[in-house]
Amino acid sequence: MKNKTVVLGVTGGIAAYKSAEIVSRLRKTGVDVHVVMSRGACNFITPLTLETMSGHPVATEMFHEKTHWEVEHISLAQRADVFVVAPATAHVIAKYAHGLADDMLSTTLLATTAPVLLAPAMNENMWAHPATQANMALLRERGVHVVGPASGLLACGVNGQGRMEEPDVIVDAILDLLETKKDYAGKRVMVTAGPTREAIDPVRYVSNRSSGKMGVALALQARRRGAQVTLVHGPMEVQPPRWVNCVPVETTEQMCQAILQRLDDCDMLIKCAAPADFKAAYPSDQKIKKAGKDNLALDMIPTPDILTAVSEAKKNQVVIGFAAETQDVSAYAKDKMQRKGLDMIVANDVTMPGAGFGVDTNIVTVHKKDGTVYQHPLASKEQIAAFVLDQGITLF
Ligand code: PMT
């Protein structure tokens, strides 16, 4: 997302404080963020906060003595790759729908030709009011994008629809609009993520350190590039993404069934999950007691190998596996690719700092079945996901 610019308009609602998190999350992806605030917004959060977080002066006043307003608002409007208003009050929505431009924010908004995303936030009656709904319908008709509002406890103390969507959801929607590469349009991609858990007794289980971050990054990136995505995931540390069809499972057997049931409806399977390879042969119905035991031996049996089952059931699907290795990474990865009938395998040496389980980054080597090899140095899991998909699209 480097070289991309987002202009964030902040208006006067209680959710304005969340704009700081939006700026922070966007900047972490490499996006350059410029903030324009309405006068009302400055009552809820200071320009200094957003100036510090964005690294740029915040535009508030039309006729600021230090800036040349004509140049400033037009240049911001033109610089935007996406213009987002979060929170968007009923007032700014009404002004935008009717072409009113009487302050820095509404003027810049009207002057932009970039895609516009609104994140409405207001009292539920204001949201439900026919005037607001008519304004929203008009804006949607003109191609304006909208995220939320969500339902929940509102600032006025009642439960209802009108809460601004959470910053992660808004940022996700912005990143979708910034992604211009749609090479996965029309493709159905199934991604697996996270660990699985195998019960030892009702309170204990066998699992591993997979957080789900790599798989979720792949699911989001595939969706951003136009794919219809299904995410089959075990119990993850991270939240399952919204707007992706998520299928939660617990055990390796359940993950295997979930994948096989959906295999005919997908064009590509990316098997990033780290399923438990073994399970207790005789899981106890009751909590195993410690008292009176010097040791505890567990009889473990293998779980099904999902990729082997997939290679037997698949038709024309492209199948990509991952290999988490601690030694002889390339040799083991290539062996897995052949044994499991894969089109491509993504090997990560999980002993390297910054690679593999739990962390936000990864280092990978991609082996394709035609013998070609591609490497990616240490990078965020989002960047690695983009690299894996760049390689994956060549397999169709
Ligand atoms: O979730 P994160 O914290 O972000 O970490 C990411 C990751 C390290 C989990 C990911 O990058 C990764 O390497 N995933 C594969 C982990 C794994 O199970 O590797 P493996 O070498 O044991 O298995 C090889 C392949 O067989 C994998 O595609 C795996 O999904 C699959 N498999 C494994 C066991 C099993 N019973 N059935 C399978 O199909």
XYZ file of N, CA and C and ligand atoms in Angstrom, residues 192-196 198 208-218 236-238 252-253 255-256 259 269-278 302-310 319-325 332-333 336-337 339-340 342 344-350 355-364 381 384, ligand 1:
270
model
N -7.374 -22.092 4.579
C -7.500 -22.609 5.944
C -6.510 -21.879 6.837
N -6.891 -21.697 8.093
C -6.048 -20.909 9.001
C -6.137 -21.442 10.427
N -5.079 -21.165 11.167
C -5.088 -21.454 12.604
C -4.744 -22.896 12.919
N -4.760 -23.212 14.217
C -4.473 -24.584 14.642
C -5.770 -25.389 14.720
N -5.667 -26.651 14.969
C -6.847 -27.400 15.425
C -6.546 -27.876 16.838
N -7.189 -31.067 19.713
C -7.625 -32.449 19.936
C -7.735 -32.673 21.433
N -1.217 -26.387 18.723
C 0.086 -25.794 18.384
C -0.022 -24.271 18.408
N 1.079 -23.615 18.045
C 1.178 -22.167 18.239
C 0.644 -21.327 17.078
N -0.037 -21.917 16.133
C -0.549 -21.117 15.004
C -1.588 -20.103 15.514
N -1.404 -18.848 15.114
C -2.308 -17.777 15.560
C -3.456 -17.549 14.579
N -3.257 -17.989 13.330
C -4.239 -17.712 12.276
C -3.895 -16.478 11.452
N -2.828 -15.734 11.855
C -2.520 -14.458 11.174
C -2.203 -14.653 9.689
N -1.397 -15.680 9.375
C -0.990 -15.883 7.979
C -2.218 -16.232 7.118
N -3.057 -17.125 7.645
C -4.247 -17.552 6.884
C -5.242 -16.410 6.701
N -5.427 -15.614 7.747
C -6.364 -14.486 7.641
C -5.830 -13.469 6.631
N -4.515 -13.228 6.642
C -3.927 -12.292 5.658
C -4.175 -12.800 4.234
N -4.067 -14.107 4.038
C -4.316 -14.680 2.706
C -5.783 -14.511 2.304
N -8.601 -19.436 16.508
C -7.481 -18.537 16.203
C -7.315 -17.481 17.297
N -6.104 -16.927 17.340
C -5.819 -15.794 18.236
C -6.454 -14.516 17.680
N -6.518 -14.407 16.352
C -7.047 -13.205 15.721
C -8.523 -13.395 15.380
N -9.016 -31.654 13.689
C -8.499 -31.911 12.339
C -9.547 -32.653 11.506
N -10.229 -33.599 12.136
C -11.284 -34.353 11.436
C -12.384 -33.396 10.935
N -12.013 -30.195 10.337
C -11.459 -29.342 9.266
C -11.468 -30.119 7.945
N -11.103 -31.399 8.036
C -11.069 -32.243 6.845
C -12.469 -32.334 6.217
N -13.611 -29.047 4.578
C -12.945 -28.783 3.294
C -13.519 -29.700 2.200
N -7.426 -24.058 -3.361
C -7.377 -24.296 -1.911
C -5.989 -23.896 -1.421
N -5.947 -23.028 -0.412
C -4.652 -22.653 0.186
C -4.653 -23.180 1.607
N -3.824 -24.172 1.838
C -3.889 -24.916 3.089
C -2.826 -24.376 4.052
N -3.166 -23.254 4.685
C -2.204 -22.578 5.558
C -2.345 -23.019 7.018
N -3.443 -23.687 7.339
C -3.675 -24.092 8.736
C -2.585 -25.044 9.209
N -2.463 -25.123 10.511
C -1.534 -26.077 11.119
C -2.367 -27.089 11.909
N -2.939 -28.078 11.215
C -3.793 -29.039 11.929
C -2.952 -29.926 12.842
N -3.524 -30.301 13.970
C -2.834 -31.229 14.872
C -2.677 -32.562 14.140
N -1.469 -33.108 14.171
C -1.202 -34.355 13.441
C -1.592 -35.598 14.244
N -1.702 -35.413 15.552
C -2.046 -36.558 16.409
C -3.171 -36.189 17.364
N -2.627 -40.947 14.762
C -2.642 -39.861 13.771
C -4.050 -39.386 13.441
N -4.135 -38.111 13.137
C -5.381 -37.537 12.609
C -5.344 -37.734 11.091
N -6.465 -37.515 10.387
C -6.396 -37.659 8.924
C -5.491 -36.613 8.301
N -4.740 -36.999 7.260
C -3.964 -36.000 6.521
C -4.904 -35.360 5.500
N -5.224 -34.107 5.746
C -6.268 -33.447 4.947
C -5.835 -33.322 3.488
N -4.595 -32.905 3.277
C -4.148 -32.698 1.884
C -4.137 -33.986 1.083
N -3.836 -35.094 1.736
C -3.865 -36.372 1.022
C -5.313 -36.696 0.627
N -6.237 -36.460 1.557
C -7.666 -36.690 1.235
C -8.103 -35.762 0.101
N -7.611 -34.513 0.118
C -7.969 -33.548 -0.928
C -7.420 -34.002 -2.273
N -4.147 -26.590 -5.788
C -3.974 -26.822 -4.350
C -2.578 -26.361 -3.913
N -2.591 -25.463 -2.931
C -1.339 -24.901 -2.404
C -1.212 -25.302 -0.938
N -0.074 -25.875 -0.580
C 0.158 -26.241 0.816
C 1.195 -25.335 1.436
N 1.299 -25.382 2.728
C 2.366 -24.697 3.458
C 3.212 -25.774 4.118
N 4.459 -25.471 4.374
C 5.297 -26.407 5.120
C 6.004 -25.628 6.207
N 5.723 -25.985 7.444
C 6.411 -25.368 8.586
C 7.526 -26.322 8.976
N 8.766 -25.934 8.713
C 9.889 -26.838 8.937
C 10.914 -26.221 9.889
N 12.351 -31.077 2.646
C 11.093 -31.561 3.240
C 9.891 -30.968 2.509
N 10.006 -29.670 2.155
C 8.868 -29.001 1.495
C 8.591 -29.659 0.145
N 6.943 -32.943 0.546
C 5.513 -32.807 0.899
C 4.687 -32.456 -0.330
N 5.250 -31.578 -1.184
C 4.511 -31.169 -2.383
C 4.218 -32.400 -3.247
N 4.363 -35.753 -2.296
C 3.548 -36.763 -1.604
C 2.083 -36.364 -1.510
N 1.832 -35.046 -1.317
C 0.456 -34.588 -1.092
C -0.202 -34.080 -2.378
N 0.493 -31.592 -4.507
C 0.232 -30.142 -4.532
C 0.757 -29.493 -5.809
N 1.771 -26.293 -5.562
C 2.762 -25.339 -5.043
C 2.836 -25.507 -3.525
N 4.017 -25.300 -2.981
C 4.143 -25.333 -1.511
C 4.906 -24.102 -1.050
N 4.455 -23.551 0.065
C 5.076 -22.351 0.639
C 5.816 -22.807 1.892
N 7.148 -22.799 1.817
C 7.931 -23.305 2.950
C 8.345 -22.157 3.851
N 8.084 -22.315 5.149
C 8.653 -21.363 6.097
C 9.507 -22.090 7.113
N 10.736 -21.548 7.290
C 11.651 -22.087 8.291
C 11.259 -21.433 9.613
N 10.526 -22.185 10.426
C 9.943 -21.572 11.618
C 10.965 -21.359 12.745
N 9.809 -15.404 11.551
C 9.110 -16.287 10.599
C 8.214 -17.282 11.341
N 7.107 -17.632 10.699
C 6.281 -18.751 11.181
C 5.212 -18.383 12.187
N 5.133 -19.197 13.237
C 4.016 -19.149 14.186
C 3.942 -17.873 15.021
N 2.752 -17.315 15.112
C 2.460 -16.266 16.101
C 2.877 -14.857 15.714
N 3.999 -14.701 15.023
C 4.520 -13.353 14.742
C 3.733 -12.682 13.601
N 3.984 -11.371 13.430
C 3.268 -10.614 12.382
C 3.969 -10.681 11.037
N 5.154 -11.308 11.000
C 5.954 -11.346 9.768
C 6.227 -12.796 9.363
N 6.799 -12.952 8.172
C 7.175 -14.301 7.743
C 8.299 -14.199 6.707
N 8.957 -15.324 6.475
C 9.986 -15.437 5.436
C 9.652 -16.736 4.711
N 9.476 -16.689 3.390
C 9.017 -17.919 2.717
C 9.797 -18.221 1.435
N 2.993 -10.337 7.168
C 2.205 -11.461 6.633
C 1.281 -10.986 5.518
N 3.509 -11.046 2.500
C 3.759 -12.448 2.113
C 2.509 -13.026 1.435
O -1.002 -18.970 12.004
P 0.278 -18.180 12.108
O 0.654 -17.902 13.548
O 0.231 -16.924 11.292
O 1.477 -19.082 11.538
C 1.530 -19.414 10.189
C 1.964 -20.881 9.975
C 3.392 -21.059 10.495
C 1.033 -21.831 10.704
C 1.890 -21.119 8.414
O 2.766 -20.251 7.767
C 2.255 -22.573 8.067
O 3.412 -22.925 7.885
N 1.229 -23.468 7.976
C 1.406 -24.897 7.780
C 1.659 -25.537 9.118
C 1.755 -27.051 9.036
O 0.916 -27.739 9.498
O 2.779 -27.460 8.339
P 3.103 -29.045 8.105
O 4.442 -29.008 7.482
O 2.905 -29.810 9.368
O 2.004 -29.514 7.074
C 2.205 -29.417 5.660
C 0.882 -29.161 4.966
O -0.013 -30.241 5.251
C 0.202 -27.896 5.410
O -0.359 -27.260 4.290
C -0.882 -28.402 6.350
O -2.033 -27.528 6.342
C -1.223 -29.766 5.787
N -1.712 -30.747 6.770
C -1.055 -30.952 7.939
C -1.557 -31.884 8.841
C -2.731 -32.604 8.494
N -3.234 -33.495 9.340
N -3.316 -32.396 7.324
C -2.821 -31.494 6.440
O -3.371 -31.309 5.349
